PDB file of C-alpha atoms in Angstrom:
ATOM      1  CA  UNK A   1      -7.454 -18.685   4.660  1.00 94.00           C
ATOM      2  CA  UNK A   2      -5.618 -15.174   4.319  1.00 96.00           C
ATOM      3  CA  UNK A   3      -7.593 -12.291   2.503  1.00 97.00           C
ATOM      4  CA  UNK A   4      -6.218  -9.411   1.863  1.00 98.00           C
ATOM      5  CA  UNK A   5      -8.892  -7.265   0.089  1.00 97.00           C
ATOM      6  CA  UNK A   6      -8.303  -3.347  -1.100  1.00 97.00           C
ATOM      7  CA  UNK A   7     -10.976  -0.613  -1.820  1.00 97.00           C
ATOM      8  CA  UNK A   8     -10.816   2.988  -2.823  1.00 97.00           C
ATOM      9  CA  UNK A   9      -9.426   2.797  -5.971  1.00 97.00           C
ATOM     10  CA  UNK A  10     -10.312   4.687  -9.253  1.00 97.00           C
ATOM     11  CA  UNK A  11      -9.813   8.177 -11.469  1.00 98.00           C
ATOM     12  CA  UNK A  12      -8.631  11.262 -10.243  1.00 98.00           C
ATOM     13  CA  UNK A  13      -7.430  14.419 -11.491  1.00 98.00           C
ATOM     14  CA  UNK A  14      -4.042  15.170 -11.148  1.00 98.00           C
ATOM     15  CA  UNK A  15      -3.793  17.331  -7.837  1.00 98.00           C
ATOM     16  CA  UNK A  16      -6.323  15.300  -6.076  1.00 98.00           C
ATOM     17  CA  UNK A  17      -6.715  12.926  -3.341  1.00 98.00           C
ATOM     18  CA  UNK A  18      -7.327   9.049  -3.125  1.00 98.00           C
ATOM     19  CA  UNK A  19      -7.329   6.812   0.038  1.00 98.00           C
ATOM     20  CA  UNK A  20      -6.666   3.134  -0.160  1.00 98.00           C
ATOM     21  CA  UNK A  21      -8.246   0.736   1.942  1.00 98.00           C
ATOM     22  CA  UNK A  22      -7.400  -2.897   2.717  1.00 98.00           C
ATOM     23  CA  UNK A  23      -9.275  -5.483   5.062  1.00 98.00           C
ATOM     24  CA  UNK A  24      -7.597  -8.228   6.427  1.00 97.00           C
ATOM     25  CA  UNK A  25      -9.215 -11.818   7.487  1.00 96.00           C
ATOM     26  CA  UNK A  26      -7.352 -14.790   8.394  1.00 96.00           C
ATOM     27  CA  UNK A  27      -3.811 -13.408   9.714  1.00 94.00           C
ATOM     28  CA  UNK A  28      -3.007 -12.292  13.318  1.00 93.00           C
ATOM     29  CA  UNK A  29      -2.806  -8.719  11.607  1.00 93.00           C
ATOM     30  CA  UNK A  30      -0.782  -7.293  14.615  1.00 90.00           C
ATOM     31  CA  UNK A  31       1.984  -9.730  13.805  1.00 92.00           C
ATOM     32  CA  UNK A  32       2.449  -8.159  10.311  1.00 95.00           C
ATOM     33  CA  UNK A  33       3.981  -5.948   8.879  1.00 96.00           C
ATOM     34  CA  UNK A  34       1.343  -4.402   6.432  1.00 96.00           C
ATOM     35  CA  UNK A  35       2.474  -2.626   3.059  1.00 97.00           C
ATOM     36  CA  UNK A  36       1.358  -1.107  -0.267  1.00 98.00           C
ATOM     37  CA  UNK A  37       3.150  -1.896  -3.416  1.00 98.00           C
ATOM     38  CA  UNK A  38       2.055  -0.764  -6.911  1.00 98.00           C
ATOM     39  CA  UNK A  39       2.948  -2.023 -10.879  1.00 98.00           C
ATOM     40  CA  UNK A  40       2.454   0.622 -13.173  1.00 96.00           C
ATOM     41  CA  UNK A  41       2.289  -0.655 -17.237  1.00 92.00           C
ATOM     42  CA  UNK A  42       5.438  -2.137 -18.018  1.00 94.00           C
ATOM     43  CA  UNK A  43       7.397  -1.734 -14.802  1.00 96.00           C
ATOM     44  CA  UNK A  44       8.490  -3.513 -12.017  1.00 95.00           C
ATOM     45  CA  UNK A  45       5.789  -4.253  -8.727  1.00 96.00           C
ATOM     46  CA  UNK A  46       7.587  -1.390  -6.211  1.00 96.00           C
ATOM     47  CA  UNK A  47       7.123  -1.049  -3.026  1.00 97.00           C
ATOM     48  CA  UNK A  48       5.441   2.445  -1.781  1.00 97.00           C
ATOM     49  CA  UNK A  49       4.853   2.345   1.721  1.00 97.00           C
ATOM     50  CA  UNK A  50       5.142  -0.003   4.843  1.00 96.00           C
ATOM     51  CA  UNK A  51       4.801  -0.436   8.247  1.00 95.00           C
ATOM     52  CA  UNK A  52       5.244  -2.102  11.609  1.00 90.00           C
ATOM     53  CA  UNK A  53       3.353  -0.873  14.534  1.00 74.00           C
ATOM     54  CA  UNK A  54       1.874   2.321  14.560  1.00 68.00           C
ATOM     55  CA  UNK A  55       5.382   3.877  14.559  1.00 78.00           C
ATOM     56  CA  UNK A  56       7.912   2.430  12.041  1.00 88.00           C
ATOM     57  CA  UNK A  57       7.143   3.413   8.868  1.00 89.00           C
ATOM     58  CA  UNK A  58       8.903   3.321   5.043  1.00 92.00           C
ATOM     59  CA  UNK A  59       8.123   4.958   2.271  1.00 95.00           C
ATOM     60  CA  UNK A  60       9.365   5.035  -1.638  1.00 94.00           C
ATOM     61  CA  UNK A  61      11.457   8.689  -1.879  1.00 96.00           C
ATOM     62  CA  UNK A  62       9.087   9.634  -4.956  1.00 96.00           C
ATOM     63  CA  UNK A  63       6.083   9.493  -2.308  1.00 97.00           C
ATOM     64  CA  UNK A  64       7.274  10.705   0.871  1.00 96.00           C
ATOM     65  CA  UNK A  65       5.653  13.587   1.909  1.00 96.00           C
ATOM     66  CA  UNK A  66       2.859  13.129  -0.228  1.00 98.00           C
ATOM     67  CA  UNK A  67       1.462   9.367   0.703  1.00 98.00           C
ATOM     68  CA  UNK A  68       0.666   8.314   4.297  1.00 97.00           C
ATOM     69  CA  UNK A  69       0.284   4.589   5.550  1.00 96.00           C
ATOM     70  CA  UNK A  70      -1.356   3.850   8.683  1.00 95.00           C
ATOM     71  CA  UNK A  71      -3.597   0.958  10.232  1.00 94.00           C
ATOM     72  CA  UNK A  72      -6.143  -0.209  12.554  1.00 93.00           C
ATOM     73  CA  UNK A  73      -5.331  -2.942  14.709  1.00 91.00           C
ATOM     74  CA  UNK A  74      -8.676  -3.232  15.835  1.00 93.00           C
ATOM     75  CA  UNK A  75     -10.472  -3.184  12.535  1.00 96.00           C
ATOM     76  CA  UNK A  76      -7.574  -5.676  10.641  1.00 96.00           C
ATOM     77  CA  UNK A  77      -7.598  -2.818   8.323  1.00 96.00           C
ATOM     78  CA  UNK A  78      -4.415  -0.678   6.716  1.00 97.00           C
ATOM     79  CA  UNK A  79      -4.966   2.382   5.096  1.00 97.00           C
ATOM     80  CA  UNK A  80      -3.096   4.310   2.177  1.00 98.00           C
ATOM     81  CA  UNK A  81      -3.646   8.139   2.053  1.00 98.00           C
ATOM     82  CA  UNK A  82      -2.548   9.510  -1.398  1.00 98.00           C
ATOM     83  CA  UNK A  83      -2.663  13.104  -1.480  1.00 98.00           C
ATOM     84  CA  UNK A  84      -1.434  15.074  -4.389  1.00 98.00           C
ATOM     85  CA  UNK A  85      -1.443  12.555  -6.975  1.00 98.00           C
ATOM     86  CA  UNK A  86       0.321  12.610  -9.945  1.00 97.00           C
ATOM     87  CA  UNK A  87      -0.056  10.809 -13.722  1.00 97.00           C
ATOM     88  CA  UNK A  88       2.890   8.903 -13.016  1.00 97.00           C
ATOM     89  CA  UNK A  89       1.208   7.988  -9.712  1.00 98.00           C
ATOM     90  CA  UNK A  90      -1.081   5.757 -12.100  1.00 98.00           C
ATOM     91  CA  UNK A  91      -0.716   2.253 -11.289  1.00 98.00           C
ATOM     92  CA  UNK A  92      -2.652  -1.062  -9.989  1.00 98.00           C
ATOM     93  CA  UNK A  93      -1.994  -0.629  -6.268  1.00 98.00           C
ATOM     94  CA  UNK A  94      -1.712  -3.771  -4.134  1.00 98.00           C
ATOM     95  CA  UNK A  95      -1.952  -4.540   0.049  1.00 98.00           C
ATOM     96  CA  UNK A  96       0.717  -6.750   1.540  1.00 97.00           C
ATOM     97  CA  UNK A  97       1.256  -8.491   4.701  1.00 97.00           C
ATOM     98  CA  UNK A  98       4.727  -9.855   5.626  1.00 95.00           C
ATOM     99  CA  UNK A  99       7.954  -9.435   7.935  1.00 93.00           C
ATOM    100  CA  UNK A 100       8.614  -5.786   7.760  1.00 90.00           C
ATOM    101  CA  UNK A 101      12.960  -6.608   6.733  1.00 90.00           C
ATOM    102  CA  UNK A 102      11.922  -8.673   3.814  1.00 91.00           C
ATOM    103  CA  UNK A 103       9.638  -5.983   2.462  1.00 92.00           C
ATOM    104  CA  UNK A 104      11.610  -3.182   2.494  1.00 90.00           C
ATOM    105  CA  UNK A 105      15.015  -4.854   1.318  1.00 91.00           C
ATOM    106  CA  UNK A 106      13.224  -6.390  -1.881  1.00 90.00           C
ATOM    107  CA  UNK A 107      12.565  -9.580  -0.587  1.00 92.00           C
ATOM    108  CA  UNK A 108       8.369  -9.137  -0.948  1.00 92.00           C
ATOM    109  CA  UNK A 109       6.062  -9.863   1.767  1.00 96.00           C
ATOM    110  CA  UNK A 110       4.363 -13.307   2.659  1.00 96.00           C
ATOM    111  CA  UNK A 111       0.830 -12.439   0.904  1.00 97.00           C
ATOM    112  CA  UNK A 112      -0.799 -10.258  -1.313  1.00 97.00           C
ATOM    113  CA  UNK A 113      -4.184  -8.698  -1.955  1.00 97.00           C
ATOM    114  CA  UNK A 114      -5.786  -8.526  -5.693  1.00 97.00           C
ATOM    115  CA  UNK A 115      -5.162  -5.138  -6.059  1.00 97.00           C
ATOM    116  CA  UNK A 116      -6.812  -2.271  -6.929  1.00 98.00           C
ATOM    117  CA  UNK A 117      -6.709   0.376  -9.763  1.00 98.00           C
ATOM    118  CA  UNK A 118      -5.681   3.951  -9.486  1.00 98.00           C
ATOM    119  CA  UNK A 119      -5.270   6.248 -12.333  1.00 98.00           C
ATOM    120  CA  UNK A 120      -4.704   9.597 -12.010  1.00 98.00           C
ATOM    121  CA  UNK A 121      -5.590  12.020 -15.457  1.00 97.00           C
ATOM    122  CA  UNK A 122      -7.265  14.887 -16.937  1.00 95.00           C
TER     123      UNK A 122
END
């Protein structure tokens, strides 16, 4: 059975930092693509970050330069470092795992984690 299961979420003040967690069970996790989405109240699920590798990477223009992605093949873990976070940075975040195409052309990824909460306010 996949799990896909995220941690670091919660309140910050605009300006600051959050990093993202997810642990994997269940998947050959170097196969996948890994990815962060997030669904902010009364929008669409977009996709934020993803990646193949340690290399190929892809990340939503209103992020880049301020969100990193990166994993650990040996710990089945993918990571989500958010620095300068923003109110309209609030959102429920969720871990993917999927074929790295599919996910970045809108086509979602083959499972999801139960996502976590970020909100970012004064």
């Amino acid at each position: 059975q996949v799990q896909l299961v995220e941690s670091g979420g919660g309140l910050v003040q605009p300006g600051g930092s959050l990093r993202l967690s997810c642990a994997t069970s269940g998947l050959t996790f170097g196969s996948y693509a890994m990815g962060w989405y997030r669904q902010a109240p009364g929008k669409e699920r977009e996709l934020v970050a993803a990646m193949i590798t340690g290399i190929i990477t892809n990340y939503a223009d209103s992020v880049k330069d301020r969100f990193t992605i990166s994993r650990d093949n040996a710990e089945n873990t993918v990571y989500l470092q958010m620095n300068s976070l923003n109110p309209e940075d609030t959102a429920i975040y969720y871990c993917a795992a999927g074929v790295y195409l599919m996910m970045i052309t809108g086509r979602g990824p083959d499972y999801w984690g139960q996502g976590t909460q970020v909100t970012v306010s004064s």
